[in-house]
Structures are given as structure tokens and as C-alpha cells.
Amino acid sequence: DAGITQSPRYKITETGRQVTLMCHQTWSHSYMFWYRQDLGHGLRLIYYSAAADITDKGEVPDGYVVSRSKTENFPLTLESATRSQTSVYFCATRQGAHQPQHFGDGTRLSIL
Amino acid sequence: GENVEQHPSTLSVQEGDSAVIKCTYSDSASNYFPWYKQELGKRPQLIIDIRSNVGEKKDQRIAVTLNKTAKHFSLHITETQPEDSAVYFCAASTYNTDKLIFGTGTRLQVFP
């Protein structure tokens, strides 16, 4: 949906570099999420946020940092990228608990 | 924490046949169960969801059933069509957490 914009769509970087993936929503949804998708593992939750300035860890948070200073933005930073972080990253939002959750188009990240 | 298992990992059916995908969950407090469809290279899209106060929900050719006692829920697709070919993910969350936990996905192939 146009309501969630992820950027960049594709990124290639080297190990040890810092990289930030952006997620912007226009719906003013309270909740925002970051997932990574790898073959055989489905969608695994990295971090999530219930509101501005509130973030919490998911299943696989190690090596990632998030912030949410504004409701509409939820950037995900890999402070020192490793090859194991090569993946497709999806941002998602929803209005409230147990409401439909919507995904962005994803960022395909390759770390060489 | 919650754990969701999904079977089968791949499923091939003839056009017009029915397809059934099953998921089990570990947390008896889980009460929201969405299903997502993901076409190749695209984002996951919500196709149907069910809450624990309902045993079955239908939407045209798709239906979801929930057995709270056995802690499993299933997706049923009738009169399958080639455009139903995709990866399907189940998920579960509890009322007192904000997180959706996903199964590992089922690749459905519908042959003409």
C-alpha cells in the first residue's frame, strides 16, 4: 500500500559498514514493526514500537538498533553489518492491538 | 513465548481441488490468528483473520477454522486457481502482547 514506504528497495554494502533502512507511514498507525525474511525461517520480528519513543525487542534483535522519534518514521540501523544480516527486511504497521497488520514492499539487503 | 508451527512446507494441487494448510500454536492465551499470502517478490498481504471467540470464518473461496482446545487453526482454499499459487503464512498473537509470531510458510502450487 502507498501508506507504507520503505527505502531503499535494494542495498548492497560491505561487512562492518553502518546501514540504515527507512520506513515511513502516512496512516498515523500506533504500531510499527521490523521483520526479516529468510528462506526456511519465515518472518522473524526484529523490533517493534507501540508508539513514538516506545520500542521493544522482538525475536532476533541482536545487531540492530531502532528509534521512533516521530509516529510516522521507524528507521532500522545495522551498526556494523555482517553477512548473516543479508536478508529481505519488511516494515509493517497496524492501528492497534489485534488490528490488521500491513506490510511495506520490503528492502532487499546484501552484505558482501 | 509463543511458537507457531506450520505444515506442510510445500503443497501441490490440481486446479479446482481444495488446499488445506495447518498451524499449531503453543500459547493457550493466543487469541488472534491472521493468514497472509505472499506472491514471489511481493509483500505479505492479509487475506483472512480470526479471533478466538469465533470457530470459523469464510470469505468467498477461503475459510479459516480454529480449534482452541487442540491449539490449531487451518486455512482452507476451495476451487483453487493458478493465481492462488503463492507462499501462505499463518500467525498468532495474544491479547497482552503486541507481537505477531509467524509460521515458516507453505508454498502452494496450483497446476492447470
Coordinates of C-alpha atoms in Angstrom, one line a residue:
Chain A
D1 CA 0.0 0.0 0.0
A2 CA 1.2 3.5 -0.6
G3 CA 0.7 4.1 3.1
I4 CA 4.0 2.5 3.9
T5 CA 7.1 3.4 2.1
Q6 CA 10.4 1.6 2.6
S7 CA 13.7 2.9 1.3
P8 CA 15.9 1.9 -0.2
R9 CA 14.3 -1.0 -2.1
Y10 CA 17.7 -2.6 -2.7
K11 CA 21.0 -2.1 -1.0
I12 CA 24.5 -3.7 -1.3
T13 CA 27.1 -2.9 1.3
E14 CA 30.2 -4.4 2.9
T15 CA 30.7 -6.1 6.3
G16 CA 31.4 -3.6 9.1
R17 CA 29.6 -0.8 7.4
Q18 CA 26.7 1.0 9.1
V19 CA 23.4 0.9 7.1
T20 CA 20.0 2.4 7.9
L21 CA 16.8 1.2 6.4
M22 CA 13.9 3.7 6.4
C23 CA 10.2 3.1 7.0
H24 CA 7.7 5.9 6.6
Q25 CA 3.9 5.6 7.1
T26 CA 1.1 8.0 6.3
W27 CA -1.7 6.3 8.2
S28 CA -0.6 7.5 11.7
H29 CA -0.8 3.9 13.0
S30 CA 0.4 3.5 16.5
Y31 CA 2.3 0.3 16.0
M32 CA 5.3 -0.2 13.7
F33 CA 7.4 -3.4 13.2
W34 CA 10.5 -4.6 11.5
Y35 CA 10.8 -8.2 10.3
R36 CA 13.4 -10.0 8.4
Q37 CA 12.6 -12.8 6.0
D38 CA 14.9 -15.6 5.2
L39 CA 14.3 -18.9 3.4
G40 CA 13.2 -21.6 5.9
H41 CA 12.6 -19.1 8.7
G42 CA 9.5 -17.2 7.6
L43 CA 9.1 -13.7 9.0
R44 CA 11.0 -13.0 12.2
L45 CA 10.4 -10.0 14.3
I46 CA 13.4 -7.8 15.0
Y47 CA 12.0 -4.8 16.8
Y48 CA 8.7 -3.1 17.3
S49 CA 7.2 0.1 18.6
A50 CA 3.8 0.7 20.2
A51 CA 4.1 4.5 19.9
A52 CA 6.6 7.3 19.5
D53 CA 9.5 6.9 21.8
I54 CA 8.5 3.4 22.8
T55 CA 10.4 0.5 21.3
D56 CA 10.9 -3.2 22.3
K57 CA 12.8 -6.2 21.2
G58 CA 11.4 -9.0 19.1
E59 CA 12.8 -12.5 18.4
V60 CA 16.1 -11.5 16.7
P61 CA 17.2 -8.0 17.9
D62 CA 21.0 -8.6 18.1
G63 CA 23.0 -6.3 15.8
Y64 CA 20.1 -3.9 15.2
V65 CA 19.1 -0.6 16.6
V66 CA 15.8 1.3 16.2
S67 CA 14.4 4.7 17.1
R68 CA 11.0 6.3 16.8
S69 CA 11.1 10.0 17.5
K70 CA 8.1 10.6 15.2
T71 CA 5.0 8.5 14.8
E72 CA 5.4 8.2 11.1
N73 CA 9.1 7.0 10.9
F74 CA 10.7 3.9 12.2
P75 CA 14.3 3.5 11.0
L76 CA 16.3 0.3 11.4
T77 CA 20.1 0.6 11.7
L78 CA 22.7 -2.1 11.4
E79 CA 25.6 -0.6 13.2
S80 CA 28.2 -2.9 11.9
A81 CA 26.8 -5.1 9.1
T82 CA 27.6 -8.8 9.0
R83 CA 26.9 -11.3 6.2
S84 CA 24.3 -13.1 8.3
Q85 CA 22.2 -9.9 8.1
T86 CA 21.8 -10.4 4.4
S87 CA 18.0 -10.7 4.1
V88 CA 14.8 -9.1 2.9
Y89 CA 13.5 -6.6 5.5
F90 CA 9.9 -5.7 5.9
C91 CA 8.4 -2.9 7.8
A92 CA 4.8 -3.3 9.0
T93 CA 2.2 -1.1 10.7
R94 CA -1.2 -1.5 12.4
Q95 CA -3.5 0.8 14.2
G96 CA -4.0 -1.1 17.5
A97 CA -3.7 -4.5 19.1
H98 CA -5.2 -7.3 17.1
Q99 CA -6.0 -5.0 14.2
P100 CA -4.9 -6.0 10.6
Q101 CA -1.2 -5.6 10.1
H102 CA 0.0 -4.2 6.8
F103 CA 3.4 -4.6 5.2
G104 CA 5.6 -2.4 3.1
D105 CA 7.2 -3.6 -0.1
G106 CA 10.5 -4.6 1.6
T107 CA 14.2 -3.8 1.3
R108 CA 16.5 -6.4 -0.1
L109 CA 19.8 -6.0 1.7
S110 CA 23.0 -7.8 0.6
I111 CA 26.1 -7.7 2.7
L112 CA 29.3 -8.7 1.0
Chain B
G1 CA 7.0 -17.2 24.3
E2 CA 4.6 -18.1 21.5
N3 CA 5.7 -20.7 18.9
V4 CA 3.8 -21.3 15.7
E5 CA 4.4 -24.4 13.6
Q6 CA 3.0 -24.7 10.0
H7 CA 2.5 -27.7 7.8
P8 CA 3.1 -28.7 5.1
S9 CA 6.0 -26.6 3.8
T10 CA 5.0 -27.3 0.2
L11 CA 1.7 -28.3 -1.3
S12 CA 0.8 -29.0 -4.9
V13 CA -2.8 -29.3 -6.1
Q14 CA -4.6 -29.6 -9.4
E15 CA -6.7 -26.6 -10.4
G16 CA -10.2 -26.9 -8.9
D17 CA -9.1 -29.1 -6.0
S18 CA -9.1 -27.9 -2.4
A19 CA -6.0 -27.0 -0.4
V20 CA -5.6 -27.1 3.4
I21 CA -2.8 -25.6 5.4
K22 CA -2.5 -26.3 9.2
C23 CA -0.8 -24.4 12.0
T24 CA -0.4 -25.1 15.7
Y25 CA 0.4 -22.6 18.4
S26 CA 1.9 -23.1 21.9
D27 CA 0.5 -20.2 24.0
S28 CA -3.1 -21.0 25.1
A29 CA -3.6 -17.3 25.6
S30 CA -3.2 -16.6 21.9
N31 CA -6.4 -15.1 20.6
Y32 CA -5.8 -13.5 17.2
F33 CA -4.8 -15.6 14.1
P34 CA -4.3 -13.9 10.7
W35 CA -3.3 -15.5 7.4
Y36 CA -1.1 -13.8 4.8
K37 CA -0.4 -14.5 1.2
Q38 CA 2.9 -13.6 -0.4
E39 CA 3.5 -13.8 -4.1
L40 CA 7.0 -14.0 -5.4
G41 CA 8.9 -10.8 -4.8
K42 CA 6.0 -9.1 -3.2
R43 CA 5.0 -8.1 0.3
P44 CA 2.8 -10.3 2.5
Q45 CA -0.9 -9.4 2.3
L46 CA -3.6 -10.2 4.8
I47 CA -6.2 -12.5 3.3
I48 CA -8.3 -13.5 6.3
D49 CA -8.1 -13.4 10.1
I50 CA -10.0 -15.0 13.0
R51 CA -10.3 -14.2 16.7
S52 CA -10.6 -16.8 19.4
N53 CA -14.3 -16.1 20.1
V54 CA -15.1 -17.5 16.6
G55 CA -14.7 -21.1 15.4
E56 CA -14.9 -20.5 11.7
K57 CA -14.8 -17.6 9.2
K58 CA -15.3 -17.6 5.4
D59 CA -14.6 -15.2 2.7
Q60 CA -15.6 -16.5 -0.8
R61 CA -13.3 -19.4 -1.6
I62 CA -11.2 -19.1 1.6
A63 CA -12.1 -20.1 5.1
V64 CA -10.2 -20.4 8.4
T65 CA -11.2 -22.8 11.3
L66 CA -9.9 -22.6 14.8
N67 CA -9.8 -25.4 17.5
K68 CA -8.8 -23.7 20.7
T69 CA -8.7 -26.9 22.7
A70 CA -6.2 -28.5 20.3
K71 CA -4.5 -25.2 19.7
H72 CA -4.5 -25.4 16.0
F73 CA -6.1 -23.4 13.1
S74 CA -6.3 -24.1 9.4
L75 CA -6.7 -22.3 6.1
H76 CA -9.0 -23.9 3.5
I77 CA -9.0 -22.8 -0.1
T78 CA -11.7 -24.3 -2.3
E79 CA -11.8 -24.4 -6.1
T80 CA -8.1 -23.5 -6.3
Q81 CA -6.9 -21.4 -9.3
P82 CA -3.4 -20.8 -10.7
E83 CA -3.4 -17.3 -9.2
D84 CA -3.7 -18.9 -5.7
S85 CA -0.1 -20.1 -6.2
A86 CA 2.0 -18.3 -3.5
V87 CA 3.5 -18.7 -0.1
Y88 CA 1.0 -18.6 2.8
F89 CA 1.9 -17.7 6.3
C90 CA -0.1 -18.2 9.5
A91 CA 0.5 -16.1 12.6
A92 CA -0.7 -15.8 16.2
S93 CA -0.7 -13.2 18.9
T94 CA -2.0 -12.9 22.5
Y95 CA -4.1 -10.1 23.9
N96 CA -1.4 -9.0 26.3
T97 CA 1.4 -8.8 23.8
D98 CA 1.7 -6.6 20.7
K99 CA 3.6 -9.1 18.6
L100 CA 2.6 -11.4 15.8
I101 CA 4.6 -14.6 15.6
F102 CA 4.6 -16.2 12.2
G103 CA 4.8 -19.8 11.0
T104 CA 7.6 -20.7 8.5
G105 CA 5.2 -20.6 5.5
T106 CA 3.7 -23.0 3.0
R107 CA 4.4 -22.8 -0.7
L108 CA 1.2 -23.6 -2.6
Q109 CA 1.4 -24.5 -6.3
V110 CA -1.8 -24.9 -8.3
F111 CA -1.3 -26.7 -11.6
P112 CA -3.7 -26.0 -14.5

